[in-house]
GROMACS .gro file of C-alpha atoms in nm:
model
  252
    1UNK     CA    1  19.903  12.669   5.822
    2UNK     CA    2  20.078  12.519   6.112
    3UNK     CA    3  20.241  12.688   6.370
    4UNK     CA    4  20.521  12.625   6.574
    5UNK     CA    5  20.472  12.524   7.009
    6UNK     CA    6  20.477  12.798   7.220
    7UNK     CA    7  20.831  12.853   7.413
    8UNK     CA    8  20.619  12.906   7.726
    9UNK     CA    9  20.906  13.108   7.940
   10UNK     CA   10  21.054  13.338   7.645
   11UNK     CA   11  20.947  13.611   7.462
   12UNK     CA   12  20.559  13.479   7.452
   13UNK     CA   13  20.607  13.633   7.822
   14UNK     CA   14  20.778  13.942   7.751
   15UNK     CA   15  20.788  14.059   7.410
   16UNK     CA   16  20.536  14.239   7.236
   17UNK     CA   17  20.189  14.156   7.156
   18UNK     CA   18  20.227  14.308   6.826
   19UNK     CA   19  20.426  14.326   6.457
   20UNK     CA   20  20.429  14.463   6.166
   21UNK     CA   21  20.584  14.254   5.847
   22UNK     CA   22  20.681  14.493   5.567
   23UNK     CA   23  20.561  14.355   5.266
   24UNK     CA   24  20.490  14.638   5.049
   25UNK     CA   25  20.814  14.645   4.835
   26UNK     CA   26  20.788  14.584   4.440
   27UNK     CA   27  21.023  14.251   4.436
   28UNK     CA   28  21.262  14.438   4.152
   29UNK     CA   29  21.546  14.216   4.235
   30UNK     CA   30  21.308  13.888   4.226
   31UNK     CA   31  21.224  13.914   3.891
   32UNK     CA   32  21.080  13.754   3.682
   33UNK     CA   33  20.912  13.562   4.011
   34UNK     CA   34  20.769  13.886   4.109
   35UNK     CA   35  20.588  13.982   3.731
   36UNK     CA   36  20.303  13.769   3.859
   37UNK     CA   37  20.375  13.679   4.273
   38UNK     CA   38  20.409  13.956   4.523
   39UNK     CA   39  20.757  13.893   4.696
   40UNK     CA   40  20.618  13.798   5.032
   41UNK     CA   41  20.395  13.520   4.868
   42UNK     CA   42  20.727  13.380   4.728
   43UNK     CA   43  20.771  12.998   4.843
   44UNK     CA   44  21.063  12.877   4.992
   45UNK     CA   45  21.097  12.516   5.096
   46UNK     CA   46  20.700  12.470   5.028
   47UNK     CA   47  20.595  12.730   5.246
   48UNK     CA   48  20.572  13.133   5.159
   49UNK     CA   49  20.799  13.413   5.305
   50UNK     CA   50  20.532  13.596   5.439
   51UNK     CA   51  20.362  13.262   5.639
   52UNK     CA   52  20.753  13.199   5.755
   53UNK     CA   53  20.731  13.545   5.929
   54UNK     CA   54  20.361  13.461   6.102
   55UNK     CA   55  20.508  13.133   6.157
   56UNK     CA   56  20.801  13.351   6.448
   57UNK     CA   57  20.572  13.534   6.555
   58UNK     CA   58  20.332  13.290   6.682
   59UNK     CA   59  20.560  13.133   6.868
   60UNK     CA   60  20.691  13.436   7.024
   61UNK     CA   61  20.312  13.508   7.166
   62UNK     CA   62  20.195  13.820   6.976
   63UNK     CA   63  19.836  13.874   6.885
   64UNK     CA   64  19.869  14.159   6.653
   65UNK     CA   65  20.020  14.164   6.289
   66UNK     CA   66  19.964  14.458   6.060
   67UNK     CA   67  20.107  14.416   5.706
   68UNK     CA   68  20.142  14.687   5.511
   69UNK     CA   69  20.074  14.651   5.122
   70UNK     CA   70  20.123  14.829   4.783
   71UNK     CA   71  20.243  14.601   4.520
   72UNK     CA   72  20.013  14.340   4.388
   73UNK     CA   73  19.813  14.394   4.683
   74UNK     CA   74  19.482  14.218   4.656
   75UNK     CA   75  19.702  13.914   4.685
   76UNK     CA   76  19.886  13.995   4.924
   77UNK     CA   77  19.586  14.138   5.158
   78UNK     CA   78  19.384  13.772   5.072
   79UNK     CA   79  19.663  13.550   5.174
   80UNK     CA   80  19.719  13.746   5.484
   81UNK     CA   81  19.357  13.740   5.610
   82UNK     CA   82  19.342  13.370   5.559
   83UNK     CA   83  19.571  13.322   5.843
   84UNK     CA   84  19.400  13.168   6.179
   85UNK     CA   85  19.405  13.348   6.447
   86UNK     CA   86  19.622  13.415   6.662
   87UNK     CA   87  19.774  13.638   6.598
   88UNK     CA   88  19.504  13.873   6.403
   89UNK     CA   89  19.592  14.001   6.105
   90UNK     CA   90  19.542  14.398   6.027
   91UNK     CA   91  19.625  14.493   5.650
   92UNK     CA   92  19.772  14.863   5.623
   93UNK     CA   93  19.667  15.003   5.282
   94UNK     CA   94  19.994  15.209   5.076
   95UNK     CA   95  19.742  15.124   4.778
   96UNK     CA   96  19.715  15.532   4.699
   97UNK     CA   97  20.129  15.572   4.717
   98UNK     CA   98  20.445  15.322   4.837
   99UNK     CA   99  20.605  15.492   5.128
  100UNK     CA  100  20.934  15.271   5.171
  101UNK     CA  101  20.990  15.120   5.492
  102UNK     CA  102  20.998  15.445   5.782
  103UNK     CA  103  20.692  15.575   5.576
  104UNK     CA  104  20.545  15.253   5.562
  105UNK     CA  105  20.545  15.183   5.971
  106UNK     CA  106  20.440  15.544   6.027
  107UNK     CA  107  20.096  15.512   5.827
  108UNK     CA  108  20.040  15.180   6.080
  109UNK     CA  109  20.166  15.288   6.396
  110UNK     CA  110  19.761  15.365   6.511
  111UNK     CA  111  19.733  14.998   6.474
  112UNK     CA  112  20.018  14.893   6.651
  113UNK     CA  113  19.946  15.096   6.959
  114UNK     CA  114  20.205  15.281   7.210
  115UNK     CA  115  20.387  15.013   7.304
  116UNK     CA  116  20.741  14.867   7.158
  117UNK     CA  117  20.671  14.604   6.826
  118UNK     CA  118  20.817  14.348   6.609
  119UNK     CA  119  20.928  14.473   6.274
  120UNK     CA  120  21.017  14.175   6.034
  121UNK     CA  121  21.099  14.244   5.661
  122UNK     CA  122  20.858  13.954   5.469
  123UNK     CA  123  21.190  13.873   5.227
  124UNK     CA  124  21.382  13.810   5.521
  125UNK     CA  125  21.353  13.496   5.716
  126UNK     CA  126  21.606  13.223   5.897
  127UNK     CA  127  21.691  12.881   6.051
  128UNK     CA  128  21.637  12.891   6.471
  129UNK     CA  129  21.925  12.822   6.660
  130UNK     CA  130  21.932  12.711   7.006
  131UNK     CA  131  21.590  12.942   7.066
  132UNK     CA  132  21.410  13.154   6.901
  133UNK     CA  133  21.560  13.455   6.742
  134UNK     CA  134  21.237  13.719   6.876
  135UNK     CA  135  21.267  13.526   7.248
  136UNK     CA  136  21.640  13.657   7.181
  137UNK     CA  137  21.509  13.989   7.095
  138UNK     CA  138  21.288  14.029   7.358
  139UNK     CA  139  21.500  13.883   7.664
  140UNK     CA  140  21.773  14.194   7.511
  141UNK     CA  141  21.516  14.451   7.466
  142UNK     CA  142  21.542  14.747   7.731
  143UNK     CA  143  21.285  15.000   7.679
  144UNK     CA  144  21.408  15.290   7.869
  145UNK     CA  145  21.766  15.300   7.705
  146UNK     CA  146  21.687  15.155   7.354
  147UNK     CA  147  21.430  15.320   7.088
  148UNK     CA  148  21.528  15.005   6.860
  149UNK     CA  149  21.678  14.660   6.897
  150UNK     CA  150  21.781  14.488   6.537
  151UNK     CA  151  21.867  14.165   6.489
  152UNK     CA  152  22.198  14.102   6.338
  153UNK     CA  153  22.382  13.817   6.160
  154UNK     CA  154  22.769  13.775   6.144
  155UNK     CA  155  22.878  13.755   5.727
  156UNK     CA  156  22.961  13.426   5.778
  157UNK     CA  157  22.667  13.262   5.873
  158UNK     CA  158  22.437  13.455   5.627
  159UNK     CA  159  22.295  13.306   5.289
  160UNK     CA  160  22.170  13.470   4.970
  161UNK     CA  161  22.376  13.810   5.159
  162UNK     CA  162  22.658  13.943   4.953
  163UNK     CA  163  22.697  14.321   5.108
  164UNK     CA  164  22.969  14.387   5.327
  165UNK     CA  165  22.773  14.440   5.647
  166UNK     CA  166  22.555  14.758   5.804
  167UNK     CA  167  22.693  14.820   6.149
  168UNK     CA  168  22.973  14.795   6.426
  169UNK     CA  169  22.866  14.712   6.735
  170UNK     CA  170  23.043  14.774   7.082
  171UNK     CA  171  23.056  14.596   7.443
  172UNK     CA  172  22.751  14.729   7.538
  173UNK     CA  173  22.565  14.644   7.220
  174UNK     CA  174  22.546  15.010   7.070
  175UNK     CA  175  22.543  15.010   6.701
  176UNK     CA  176  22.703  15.275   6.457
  177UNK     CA  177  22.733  15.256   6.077
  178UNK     CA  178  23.025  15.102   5.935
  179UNK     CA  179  23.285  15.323   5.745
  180UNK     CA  180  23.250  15.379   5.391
  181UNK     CA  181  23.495  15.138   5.184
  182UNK     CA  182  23.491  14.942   5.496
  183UNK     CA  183  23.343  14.593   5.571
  184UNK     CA  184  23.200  14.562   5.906
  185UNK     CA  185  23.128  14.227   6.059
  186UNK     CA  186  22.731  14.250   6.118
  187UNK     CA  187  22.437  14.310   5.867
  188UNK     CA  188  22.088  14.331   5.961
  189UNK     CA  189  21.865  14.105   5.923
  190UNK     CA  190  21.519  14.252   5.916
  191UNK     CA  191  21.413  14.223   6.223
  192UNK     CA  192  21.365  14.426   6.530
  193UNK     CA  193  21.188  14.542   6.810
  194UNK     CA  194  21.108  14.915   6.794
  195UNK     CA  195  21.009  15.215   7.043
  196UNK     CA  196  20.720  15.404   6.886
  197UNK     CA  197  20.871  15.724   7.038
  198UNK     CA  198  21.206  15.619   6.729
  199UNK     CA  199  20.905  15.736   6.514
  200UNK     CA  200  20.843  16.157   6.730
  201UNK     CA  201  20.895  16.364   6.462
  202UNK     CA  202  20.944  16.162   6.211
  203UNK     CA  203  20.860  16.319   5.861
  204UNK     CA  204  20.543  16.281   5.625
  205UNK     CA  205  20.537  16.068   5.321
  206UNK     CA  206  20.795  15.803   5.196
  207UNK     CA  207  21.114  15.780   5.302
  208UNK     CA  208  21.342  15.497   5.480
  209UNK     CA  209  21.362  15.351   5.823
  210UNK     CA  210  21.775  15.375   5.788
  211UNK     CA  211  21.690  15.762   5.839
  212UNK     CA  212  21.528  15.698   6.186
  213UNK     CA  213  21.818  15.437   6.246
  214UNK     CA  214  22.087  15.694   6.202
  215UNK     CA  215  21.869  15.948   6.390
  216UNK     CA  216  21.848  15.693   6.701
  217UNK     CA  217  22.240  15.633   6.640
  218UNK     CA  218  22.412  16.004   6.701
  219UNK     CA  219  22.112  15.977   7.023
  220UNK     CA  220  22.314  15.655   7.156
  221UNK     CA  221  22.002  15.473   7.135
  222UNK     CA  222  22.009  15.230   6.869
  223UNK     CA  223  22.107  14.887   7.010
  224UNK     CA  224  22.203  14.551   6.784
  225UNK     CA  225  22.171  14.180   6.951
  226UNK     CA  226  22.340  13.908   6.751
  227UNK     CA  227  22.150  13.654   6.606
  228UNK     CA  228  22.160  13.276   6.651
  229UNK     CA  229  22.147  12.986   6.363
  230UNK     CA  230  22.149  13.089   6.008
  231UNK     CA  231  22.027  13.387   5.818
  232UNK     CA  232  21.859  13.379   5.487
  233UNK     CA  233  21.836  13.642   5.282
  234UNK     CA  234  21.627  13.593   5.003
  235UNK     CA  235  21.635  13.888   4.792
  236UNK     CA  236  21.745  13.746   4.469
  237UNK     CA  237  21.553  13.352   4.267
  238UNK     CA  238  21.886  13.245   4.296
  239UNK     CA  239  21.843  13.293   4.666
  240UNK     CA  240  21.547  13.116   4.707
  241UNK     CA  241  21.744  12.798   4.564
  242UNK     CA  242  22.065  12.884   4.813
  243UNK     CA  243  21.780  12.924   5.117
  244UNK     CA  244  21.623  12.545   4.997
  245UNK     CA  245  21.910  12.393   5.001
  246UNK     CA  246  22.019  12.537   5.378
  247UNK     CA  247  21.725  12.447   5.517
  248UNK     CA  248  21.672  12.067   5.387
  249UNK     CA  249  22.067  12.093   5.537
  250UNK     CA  250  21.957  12.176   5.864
  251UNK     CA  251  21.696  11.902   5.870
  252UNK     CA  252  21.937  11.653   5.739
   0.00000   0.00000   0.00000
């Protein structure tokens, strides 16, 4: 598994030293890929979605990774641990019960420490622009006004996507949830860098990190940064094919 050159000046520098990549989710949308393959070992352009992810967040210097797993999760726990280091790879076990996404990053936050984190969804990955998407992240990222940071793609330059968008953003970057029956111009894209203090009181059990988000929203203190290149959402085996053929497109 090959990684990418460190930046050297970016967020290998400033960002966080560690991640978590969500890759506990059942893949319902992916069948029948997902009968047999856990989504995040799903290969796109020769290379899984899950080794995509690592792939980031090598270059962007962190040491950590904790990946959390439910679903078909001997195989996803094996593939992980293969990685060479760095970054080392933790495995947080939802074995005993799936706790969606919030629940998911709670049950890992004592490996992930007290300081602000990645957060990548492993069906979510993209094509760099300019530079790297977490140096973006990172170089944006103000801890004492933000408790999260997402990275956001305009509609337009999103593949495999076919929602009508998650947030508005304003001047300063503040986020708020579009308006029902409304399209708004920027969806997430699964990835962030989070405040473990967005997590203080944050409840037991499953439930959704969109919870948190809204939370962190009415506190002004939920934050968006627009990505650069081209999102790929690959949710869907349709998607996978749409993904292929953007990325052999970029190399052309």
């Amino acid at each position: 598994m090959q990684a990418g050159p460190d930046t050297g000046n970016g967020a290998g520098a400033k960002g966080p030293k560690t991640a978590i990549v969500l890759s506990a989710g059942m893949g319902k949308r992916m069948r029948p890929i997902t009968a047999t393959t856990p989504k995040p070992l799903v290969p796109v352009a020769g290379r899984t979605l899950l080794d995509r992810a690592f792939d980031k967040l090598v270059v962007a210097g962190v040491e950590t990774v904790v990946v959390n797993v439910y679903y078909l999760a001997d195989l996803v726990e094996a593939h992980a641990l293969r990685w060479p280091a760095p970054p080392r790879v933790l495995i947080s076990d939802e074995r005993a019960e799936l706790l969606e996404t919030g629940g998911g990053v709670v049950k890992a936050l004592p490996l992930l420490g007290e300081e602000p984190f990645y957060l990548l969804n492993s069906d979510s990955t993209w094509i760099e622009g300019v530079r790297p998407n977490l140096e973006h992240l990172a170089n944006s990222f103000d801890p004492q006004k933000m408790d999260g940071l997402l990275l956001l793609s305009g509609l337009v330059s999103a593949v495999g996507y076919d929602g009508k968008g998650d947030f508005v953003m304003d001047a300063d970057g503040r986020l708020a949830r579009r308006a029902e029956r409304e399209v708004s111009p920027f969806a997430y894209v699964g990835g962030a860098i989070l405040h473990p203090r967005l997590f203080d009181g944050a409840p037991e059990g499953a439930f959704s990190l969109n919870r948190l988000f809204d939370a962190a929203i009415e506190r002004g203190t939920l934050f968006g940064v627009l990505m650069e290149g081209i999102w790929l959402h690959v949710g869907t085996p349709e998607a996978i094919d749409a993904a292929e053929r953007a990325i052999r497109d970029s190399a052309a």
